mmCIF file of C-alpha atoms and ligand atoms in Angstrom:
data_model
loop_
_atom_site.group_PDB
_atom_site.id
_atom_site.type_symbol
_atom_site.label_atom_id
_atom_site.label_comp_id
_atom_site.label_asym_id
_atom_site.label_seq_id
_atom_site.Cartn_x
_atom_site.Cartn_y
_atom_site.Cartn_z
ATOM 1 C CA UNK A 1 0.000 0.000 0.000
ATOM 2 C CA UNK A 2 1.357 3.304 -0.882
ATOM 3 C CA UNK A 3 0.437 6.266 1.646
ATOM 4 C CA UNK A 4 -2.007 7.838 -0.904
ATOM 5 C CA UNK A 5 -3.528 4.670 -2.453
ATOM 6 C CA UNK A 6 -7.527 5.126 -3.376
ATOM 7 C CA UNK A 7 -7.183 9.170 -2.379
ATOM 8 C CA UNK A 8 -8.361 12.089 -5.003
ATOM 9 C CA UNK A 9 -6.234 14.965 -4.827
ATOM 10 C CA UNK A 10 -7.093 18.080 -6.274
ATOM 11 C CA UNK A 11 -4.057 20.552 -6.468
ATOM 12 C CA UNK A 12 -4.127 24.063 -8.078
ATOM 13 C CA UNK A 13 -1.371 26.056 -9.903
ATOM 14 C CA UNK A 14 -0.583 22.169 -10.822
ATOM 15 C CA UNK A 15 1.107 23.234 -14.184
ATOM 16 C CA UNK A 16 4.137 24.638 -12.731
ATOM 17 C CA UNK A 17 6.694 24.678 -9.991
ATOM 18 C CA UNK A 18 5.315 23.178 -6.664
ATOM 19 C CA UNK A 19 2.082 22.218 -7.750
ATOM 20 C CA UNK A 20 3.643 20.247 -10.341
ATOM 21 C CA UNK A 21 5.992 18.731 -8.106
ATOM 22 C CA UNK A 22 3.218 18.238 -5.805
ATOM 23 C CA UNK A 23 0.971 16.394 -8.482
ATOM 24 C CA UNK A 24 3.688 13.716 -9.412
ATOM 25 C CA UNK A 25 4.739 13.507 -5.643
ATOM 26 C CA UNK A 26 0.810 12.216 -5.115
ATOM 27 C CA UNK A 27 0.560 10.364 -7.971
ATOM 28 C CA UNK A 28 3.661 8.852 -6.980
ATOM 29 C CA UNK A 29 2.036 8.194 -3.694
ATOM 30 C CA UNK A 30 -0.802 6.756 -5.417
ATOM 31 C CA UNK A 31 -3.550 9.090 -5.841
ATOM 32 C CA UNK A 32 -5.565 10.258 -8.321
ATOM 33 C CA UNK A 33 -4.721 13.813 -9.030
ATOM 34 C CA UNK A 34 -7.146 16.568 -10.594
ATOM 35 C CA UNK A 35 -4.395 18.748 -12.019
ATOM 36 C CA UNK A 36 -5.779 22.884 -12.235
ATOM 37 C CA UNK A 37 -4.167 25.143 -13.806
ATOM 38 C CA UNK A 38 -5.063 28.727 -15.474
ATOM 39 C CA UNK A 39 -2.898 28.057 -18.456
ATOM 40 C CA UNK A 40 -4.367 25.035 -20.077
ATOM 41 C CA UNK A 41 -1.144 24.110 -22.354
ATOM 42 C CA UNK A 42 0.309 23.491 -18.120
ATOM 43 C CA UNK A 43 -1.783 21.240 -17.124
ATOM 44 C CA UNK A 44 -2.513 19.411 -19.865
ATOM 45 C CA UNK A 45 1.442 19.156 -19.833
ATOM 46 C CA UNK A 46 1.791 17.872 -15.833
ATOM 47 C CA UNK A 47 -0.907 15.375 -16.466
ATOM 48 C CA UNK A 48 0.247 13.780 -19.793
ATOM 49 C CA UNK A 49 3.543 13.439 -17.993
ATOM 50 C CA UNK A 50 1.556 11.156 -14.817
ATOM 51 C CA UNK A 51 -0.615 9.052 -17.093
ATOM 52 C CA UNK A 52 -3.746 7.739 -16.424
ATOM 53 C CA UNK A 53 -3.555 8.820 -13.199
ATOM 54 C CA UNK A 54 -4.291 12.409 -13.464
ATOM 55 C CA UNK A 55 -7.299 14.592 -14.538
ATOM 56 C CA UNK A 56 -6.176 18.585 -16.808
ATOM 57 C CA UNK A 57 -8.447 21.023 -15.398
ATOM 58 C CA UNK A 58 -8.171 24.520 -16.706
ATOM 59 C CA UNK A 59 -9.582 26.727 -14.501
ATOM 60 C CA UNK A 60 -9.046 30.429 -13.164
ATOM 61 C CA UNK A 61 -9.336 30.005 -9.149
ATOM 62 C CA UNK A 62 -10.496 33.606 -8.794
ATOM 63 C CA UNK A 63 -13.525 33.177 -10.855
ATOM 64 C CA UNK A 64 -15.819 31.951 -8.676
ATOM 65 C CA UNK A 65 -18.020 30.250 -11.488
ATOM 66 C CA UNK A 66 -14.791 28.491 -12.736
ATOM 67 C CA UNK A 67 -13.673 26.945 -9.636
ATOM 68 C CA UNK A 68 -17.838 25.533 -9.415
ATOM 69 C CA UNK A 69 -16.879 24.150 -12.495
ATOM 70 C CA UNK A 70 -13.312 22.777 -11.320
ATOM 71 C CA UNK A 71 -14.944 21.071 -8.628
ATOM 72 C CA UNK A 72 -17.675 19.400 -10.113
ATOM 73 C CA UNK A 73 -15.493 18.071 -12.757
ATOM 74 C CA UNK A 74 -13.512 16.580 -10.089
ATOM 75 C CA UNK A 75 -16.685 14.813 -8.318
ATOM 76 C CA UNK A 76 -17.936 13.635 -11.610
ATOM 77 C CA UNK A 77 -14.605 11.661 -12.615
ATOM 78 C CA UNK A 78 -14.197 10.485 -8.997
ATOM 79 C CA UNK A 79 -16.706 11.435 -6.534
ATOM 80 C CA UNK A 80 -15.372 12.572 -3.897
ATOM 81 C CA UNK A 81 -11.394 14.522 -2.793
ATOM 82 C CA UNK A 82 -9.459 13.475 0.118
ATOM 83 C CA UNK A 83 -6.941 16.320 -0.468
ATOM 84 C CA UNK A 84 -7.199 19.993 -1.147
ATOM 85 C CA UNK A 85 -3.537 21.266 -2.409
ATOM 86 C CA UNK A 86 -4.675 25.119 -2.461
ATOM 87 C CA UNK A 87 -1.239 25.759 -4.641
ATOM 88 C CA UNK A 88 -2.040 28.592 -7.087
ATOM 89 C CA UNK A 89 -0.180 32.102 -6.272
ATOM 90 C CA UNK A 90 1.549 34.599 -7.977
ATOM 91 C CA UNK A 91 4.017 37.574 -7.267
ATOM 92 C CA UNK A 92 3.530 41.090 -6.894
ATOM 93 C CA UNK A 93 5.579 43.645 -8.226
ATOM 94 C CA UNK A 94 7.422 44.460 -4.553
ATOM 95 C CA UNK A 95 5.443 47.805 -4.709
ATOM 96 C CA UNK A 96 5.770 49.311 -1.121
ATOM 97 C CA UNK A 97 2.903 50.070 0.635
ATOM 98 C CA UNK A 98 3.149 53.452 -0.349
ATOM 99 C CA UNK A 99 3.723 52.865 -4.267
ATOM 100 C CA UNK A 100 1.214 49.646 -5.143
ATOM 101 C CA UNK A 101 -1.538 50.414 -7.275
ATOM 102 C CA UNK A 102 -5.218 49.557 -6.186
ATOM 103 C CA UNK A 103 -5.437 47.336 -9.737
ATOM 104 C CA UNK A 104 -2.049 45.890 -8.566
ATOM 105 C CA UNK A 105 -3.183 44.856 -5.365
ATOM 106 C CA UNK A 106 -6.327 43.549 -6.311
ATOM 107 C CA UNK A 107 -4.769 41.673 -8.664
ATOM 108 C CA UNK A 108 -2.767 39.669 -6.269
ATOM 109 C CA UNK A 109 -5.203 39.660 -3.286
ATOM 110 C CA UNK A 110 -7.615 38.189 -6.163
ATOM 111 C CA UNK A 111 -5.784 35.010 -6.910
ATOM 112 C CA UNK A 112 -3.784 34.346 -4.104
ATOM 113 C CA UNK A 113 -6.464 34.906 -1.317
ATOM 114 C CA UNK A 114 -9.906 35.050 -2.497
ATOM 115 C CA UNK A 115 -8.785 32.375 -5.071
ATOM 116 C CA UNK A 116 -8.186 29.641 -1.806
ATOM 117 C CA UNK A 117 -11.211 30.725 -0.303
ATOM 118 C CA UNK A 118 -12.637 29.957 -3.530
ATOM 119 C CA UNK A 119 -11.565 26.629 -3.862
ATOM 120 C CA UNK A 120 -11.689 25.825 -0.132
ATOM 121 C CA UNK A 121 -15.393 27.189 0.379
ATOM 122 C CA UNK A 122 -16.101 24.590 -2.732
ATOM 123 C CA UNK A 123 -14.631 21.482 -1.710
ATOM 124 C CA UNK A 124 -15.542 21.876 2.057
ATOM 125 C CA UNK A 125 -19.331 20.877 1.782
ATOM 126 C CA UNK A 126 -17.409 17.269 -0.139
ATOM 127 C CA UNK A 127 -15.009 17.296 2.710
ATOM 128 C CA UNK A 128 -18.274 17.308 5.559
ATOM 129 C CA UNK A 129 -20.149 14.428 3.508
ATOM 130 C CA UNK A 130 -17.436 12.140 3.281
ATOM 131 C CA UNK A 131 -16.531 13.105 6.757
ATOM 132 C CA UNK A 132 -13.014 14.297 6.665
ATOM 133 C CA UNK A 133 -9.957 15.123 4.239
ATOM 134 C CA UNK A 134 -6.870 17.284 4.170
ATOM 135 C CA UNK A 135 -6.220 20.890 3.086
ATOM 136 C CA UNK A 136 -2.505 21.703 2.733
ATOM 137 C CA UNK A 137 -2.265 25.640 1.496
ATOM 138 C CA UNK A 138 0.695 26.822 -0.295
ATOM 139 C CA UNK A 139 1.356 30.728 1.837
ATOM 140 C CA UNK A 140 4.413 32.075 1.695
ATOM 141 C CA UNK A 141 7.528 33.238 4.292
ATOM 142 C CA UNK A 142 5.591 36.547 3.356
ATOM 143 C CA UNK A 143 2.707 34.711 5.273
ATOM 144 C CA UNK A 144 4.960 35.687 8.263
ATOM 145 C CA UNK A 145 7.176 38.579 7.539
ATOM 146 C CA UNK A 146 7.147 41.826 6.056
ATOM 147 C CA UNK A 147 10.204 42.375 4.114
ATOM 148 C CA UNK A 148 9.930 38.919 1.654
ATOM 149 C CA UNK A 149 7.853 40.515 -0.426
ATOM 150 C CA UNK A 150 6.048 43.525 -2.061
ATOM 151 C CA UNK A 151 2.418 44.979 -0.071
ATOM 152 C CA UNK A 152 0.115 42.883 -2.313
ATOM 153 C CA UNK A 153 2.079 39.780 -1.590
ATOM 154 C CA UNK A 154 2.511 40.064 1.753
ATOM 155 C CA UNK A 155 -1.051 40.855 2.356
ATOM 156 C CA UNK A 156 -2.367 38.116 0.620
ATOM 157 C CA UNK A 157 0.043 35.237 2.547
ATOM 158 C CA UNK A 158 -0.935 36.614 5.839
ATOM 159 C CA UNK A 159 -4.521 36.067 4.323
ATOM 160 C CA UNK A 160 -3.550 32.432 3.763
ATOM 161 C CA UNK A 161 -2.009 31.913 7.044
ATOM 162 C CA UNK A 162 -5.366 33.137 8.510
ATOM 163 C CA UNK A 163 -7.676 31.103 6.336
ATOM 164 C CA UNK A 164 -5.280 27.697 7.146
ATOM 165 C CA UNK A 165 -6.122 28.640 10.464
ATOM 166 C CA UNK A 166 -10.106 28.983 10.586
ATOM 167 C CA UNK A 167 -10.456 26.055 8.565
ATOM 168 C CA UNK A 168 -8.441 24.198 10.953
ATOM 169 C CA UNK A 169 -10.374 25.132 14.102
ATOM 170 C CA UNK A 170 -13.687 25.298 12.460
ATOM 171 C CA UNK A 171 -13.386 21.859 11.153
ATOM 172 C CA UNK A 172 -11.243 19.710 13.535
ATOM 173 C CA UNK A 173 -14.117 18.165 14.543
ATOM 174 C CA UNK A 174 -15.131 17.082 11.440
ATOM 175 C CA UNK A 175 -12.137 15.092 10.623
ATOM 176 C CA UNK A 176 -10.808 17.847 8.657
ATOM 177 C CA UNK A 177 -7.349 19.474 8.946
ATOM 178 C CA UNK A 178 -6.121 22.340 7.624
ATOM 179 C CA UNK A 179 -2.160 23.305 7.531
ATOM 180 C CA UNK A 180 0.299 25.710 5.727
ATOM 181 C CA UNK A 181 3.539 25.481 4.250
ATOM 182 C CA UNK A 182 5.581 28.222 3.683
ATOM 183 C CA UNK A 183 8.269 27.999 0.793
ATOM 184 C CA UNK A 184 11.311 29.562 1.194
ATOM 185 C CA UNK A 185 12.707 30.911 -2.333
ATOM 186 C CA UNK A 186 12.503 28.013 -4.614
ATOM 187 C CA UNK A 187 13.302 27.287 -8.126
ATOM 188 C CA UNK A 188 9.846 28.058 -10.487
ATOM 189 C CA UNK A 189 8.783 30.000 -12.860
ATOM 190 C CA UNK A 190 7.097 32.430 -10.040
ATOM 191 C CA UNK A 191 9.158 35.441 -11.105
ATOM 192 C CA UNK A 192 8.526 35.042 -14.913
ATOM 193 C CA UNK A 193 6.665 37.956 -15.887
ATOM 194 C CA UNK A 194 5.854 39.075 -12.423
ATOM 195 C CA UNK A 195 6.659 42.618 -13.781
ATOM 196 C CA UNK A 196 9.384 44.066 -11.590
ATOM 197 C CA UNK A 197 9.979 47.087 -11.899
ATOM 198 C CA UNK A 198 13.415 48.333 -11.573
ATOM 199 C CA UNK A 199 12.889 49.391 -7.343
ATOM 200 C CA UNK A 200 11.263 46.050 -7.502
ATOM 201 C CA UNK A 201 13.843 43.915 -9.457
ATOM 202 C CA UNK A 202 16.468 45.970 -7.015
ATOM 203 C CA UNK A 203 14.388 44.707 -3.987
ATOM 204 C CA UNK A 204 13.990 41.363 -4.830
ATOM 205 C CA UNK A 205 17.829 40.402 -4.369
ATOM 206 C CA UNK A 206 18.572 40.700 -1.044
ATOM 207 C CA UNK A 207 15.336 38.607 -0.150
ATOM 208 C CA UNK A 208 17.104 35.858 -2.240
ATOM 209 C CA UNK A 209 19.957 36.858 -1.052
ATOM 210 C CA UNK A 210 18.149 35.973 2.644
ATOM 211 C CA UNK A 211 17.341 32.586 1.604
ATOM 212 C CA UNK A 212 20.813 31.543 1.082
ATOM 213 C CA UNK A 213 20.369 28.710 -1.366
ATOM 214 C CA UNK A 214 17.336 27.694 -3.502
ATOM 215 C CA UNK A 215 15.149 24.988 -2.701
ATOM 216 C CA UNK A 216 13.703 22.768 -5.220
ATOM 217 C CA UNK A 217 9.548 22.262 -6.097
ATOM 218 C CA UNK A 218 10.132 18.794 -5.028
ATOM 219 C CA UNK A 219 11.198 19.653 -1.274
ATOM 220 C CA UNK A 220 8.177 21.772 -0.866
ATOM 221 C CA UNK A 221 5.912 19.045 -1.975
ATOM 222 C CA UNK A 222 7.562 16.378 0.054
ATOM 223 C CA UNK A 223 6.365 18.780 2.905
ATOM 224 C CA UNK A 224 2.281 19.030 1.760
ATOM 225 C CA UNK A 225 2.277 14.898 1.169
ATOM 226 C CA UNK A 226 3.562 15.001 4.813
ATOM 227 C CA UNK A 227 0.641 17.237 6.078
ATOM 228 C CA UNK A 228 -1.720 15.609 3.920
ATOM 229 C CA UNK A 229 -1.009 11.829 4.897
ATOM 230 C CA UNK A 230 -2.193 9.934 7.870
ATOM 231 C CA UNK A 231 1.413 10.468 9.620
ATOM 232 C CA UNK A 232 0.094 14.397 10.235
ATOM 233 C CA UNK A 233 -3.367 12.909 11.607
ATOM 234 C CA UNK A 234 -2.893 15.597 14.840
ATOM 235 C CA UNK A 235 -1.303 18.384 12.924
ATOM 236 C CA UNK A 236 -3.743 20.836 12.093
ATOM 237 C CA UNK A 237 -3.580 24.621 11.719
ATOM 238 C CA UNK A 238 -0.043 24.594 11.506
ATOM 239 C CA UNK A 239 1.986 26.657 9.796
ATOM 240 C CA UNK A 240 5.445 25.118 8.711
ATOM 241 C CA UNK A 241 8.256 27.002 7.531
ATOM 242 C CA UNK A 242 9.874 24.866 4.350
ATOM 243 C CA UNK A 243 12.861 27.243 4.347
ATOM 244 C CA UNK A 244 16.464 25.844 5.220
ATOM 245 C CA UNK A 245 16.263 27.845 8.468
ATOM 246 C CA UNK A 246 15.742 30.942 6.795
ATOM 247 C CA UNK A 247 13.065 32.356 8.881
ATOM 248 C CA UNK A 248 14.510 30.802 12.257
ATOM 249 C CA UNK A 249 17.715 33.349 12.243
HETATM 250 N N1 NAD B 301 8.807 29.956 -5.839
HETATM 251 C C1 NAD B 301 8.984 30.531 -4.656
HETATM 252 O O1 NAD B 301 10.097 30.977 -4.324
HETATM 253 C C2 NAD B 301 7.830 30.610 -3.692
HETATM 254 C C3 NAD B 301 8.099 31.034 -2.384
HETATM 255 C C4 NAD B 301 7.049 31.122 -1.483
HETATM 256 C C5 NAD B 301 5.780 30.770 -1.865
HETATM 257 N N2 NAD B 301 5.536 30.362 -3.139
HETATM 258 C C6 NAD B 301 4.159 30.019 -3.499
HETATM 259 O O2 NAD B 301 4.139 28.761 -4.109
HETATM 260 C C7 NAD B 301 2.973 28.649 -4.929
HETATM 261 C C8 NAD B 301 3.357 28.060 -6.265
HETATM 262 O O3 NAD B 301 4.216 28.965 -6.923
HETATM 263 P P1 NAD B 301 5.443 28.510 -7.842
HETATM 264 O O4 NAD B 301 6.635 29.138 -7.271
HETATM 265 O O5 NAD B 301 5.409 27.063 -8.069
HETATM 266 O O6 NAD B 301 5.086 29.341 -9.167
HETATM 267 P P2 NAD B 301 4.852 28.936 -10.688
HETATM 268 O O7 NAD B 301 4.581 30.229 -11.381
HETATM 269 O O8 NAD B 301 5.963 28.076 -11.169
HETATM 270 O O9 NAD B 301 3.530 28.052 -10.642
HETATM 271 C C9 NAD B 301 2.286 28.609 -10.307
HETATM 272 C C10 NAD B 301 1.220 28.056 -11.213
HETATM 273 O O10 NAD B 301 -0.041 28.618 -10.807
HETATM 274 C C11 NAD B 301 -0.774 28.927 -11.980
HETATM 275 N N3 NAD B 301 -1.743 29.978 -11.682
HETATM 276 C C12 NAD B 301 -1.514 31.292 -11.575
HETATM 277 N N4 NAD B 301 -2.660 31.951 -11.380
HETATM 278 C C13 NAD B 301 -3.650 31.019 -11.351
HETATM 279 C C14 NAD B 301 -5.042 31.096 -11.221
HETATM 280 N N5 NAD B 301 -5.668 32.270 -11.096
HETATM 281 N N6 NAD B 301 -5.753 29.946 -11.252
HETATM 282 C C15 NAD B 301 -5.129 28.751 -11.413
HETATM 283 N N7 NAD B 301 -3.804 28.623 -11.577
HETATM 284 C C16 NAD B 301 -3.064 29.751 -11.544
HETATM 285 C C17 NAD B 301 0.260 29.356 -12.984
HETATM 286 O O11 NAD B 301 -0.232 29.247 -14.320
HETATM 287 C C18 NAD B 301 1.419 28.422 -12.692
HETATM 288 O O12 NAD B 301 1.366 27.265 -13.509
HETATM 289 C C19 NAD B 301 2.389 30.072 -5.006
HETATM 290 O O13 NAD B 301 1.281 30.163 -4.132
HETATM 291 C C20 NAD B 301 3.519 30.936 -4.512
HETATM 292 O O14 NAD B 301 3.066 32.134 -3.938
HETATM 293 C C21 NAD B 301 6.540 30.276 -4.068
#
């Protein structure tokens, strides 16, 4: 038996970076994995690489009528999910708080926030039938500092860390758990296109420059099959630094 045998996972931002890593890491495992992505060329991509084993599902997570959609899809082909990857994020510009844009921020705060409420306020009411499941969220270090990113960024990771933890003591007596990891800088496309300006570009470097060394997609999703698995079964509303160390100097 393999730790995920039997389980549907359903992991967003699946076509890239960590959620990719995180989709073969389950498949590996195992499960069955609903692979969403915004950019359908991605996920078609991750799931032609597992096989049979994996479901493309282009959605955007902040469109509320989309992520409906993602989740039916995902009850139809399997009927039910055991695991909720809430993966999907992107970067902000590192506009200061003085210098972001409302259209900037709401474009963050959109996907990164209200886009795992989204998906989390969908897949709960499957979660409460079958009575229980796992919710690892992808948040950030920004989740827990204020210089690791720009405004928008940081803003919306708090967010995260906040919604990891009112899921978890909402629903810890319904057999659900709810955790957080939060990556320290690791190799993806994240930065691609994130549209740095040059205060932002010139910002961005001594945050890497913080984290030392780069971790790789696979290290971060070695963490969420961790939280996700019966070995976690009392971990719940934590929120777990995947970072080298970074954020304990
Ligand atoms: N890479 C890092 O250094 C780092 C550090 C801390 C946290 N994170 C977090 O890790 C998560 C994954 O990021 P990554 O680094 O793998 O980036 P990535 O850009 O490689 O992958 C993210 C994927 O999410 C998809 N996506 C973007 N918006 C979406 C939307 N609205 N709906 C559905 N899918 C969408 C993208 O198309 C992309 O395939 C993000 O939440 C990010 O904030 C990354």
């Amino acid at each position: 038996m393999s730790a995920f045998d039997n389980k549907i996972c359903l992991i967003t931002g699946a076509g890239s970076g960590i959620g990719r890593a995180m989709a073969v890491g389950f498949a590996k495992a195992g499960a069955r994995v609903v692979v969403c992505d915004v950019n359908e060329e991605r996920a078609r991509r991750t799931a032609a690489d597992i096989g049979a084993a994996a479901l493309a599902v282009t959605a955007d997570i902040g469109d509320e009528a989309a992520v409906t959609a993602l989740v039916g899809t995902a009850i139809d082909a399997y009927g039910r999910i055991d695991v909720l990857c809430n993966n999907a994020g992107i970067m902000d510009t590192m506009a200061l708080p003085a210098d972001i844009t409302l259209a900037e921020w709401e474009r963050v705060l959109r996907v990164n926030l209200t886009g795992t409420f989204l998906v989390t306020h969908a897949v709960l009411p499957h979660l409460l039938r079958q009575g229980g499941g796992a919710i690892v969220n992808t948040a950030s270090e920004a989740g827990i500092r204020g210089g690791a990113a720009g405004a928008a960024y940081t803003a919306s990771k708090h967010g995260v860390v906040g919604l990891t933890k009112s899921v978890a003591w909402a629903h810890a007596k319904d057999g659900i758990r709810c955790n957080a990891i939060l990556p320290g800088p690791t190799m993806t496309g994240i930065a691609d296109g994130a549209g740095f300006d040059p205060a932002g570009a010139a910002r961005l470097g001594p945050v890497l420059a913080l984290g030392e060394r780069l971790a790789q997609p696979e290290q971060m999703a070695d963490a969420a099959l961790f939280l996700a698995s019966d070995a976690a079964s009392f971990i719940n509303g934590a929120i777990v630094p995947v970072d080298g160390g970074w954020s304990a100097a």
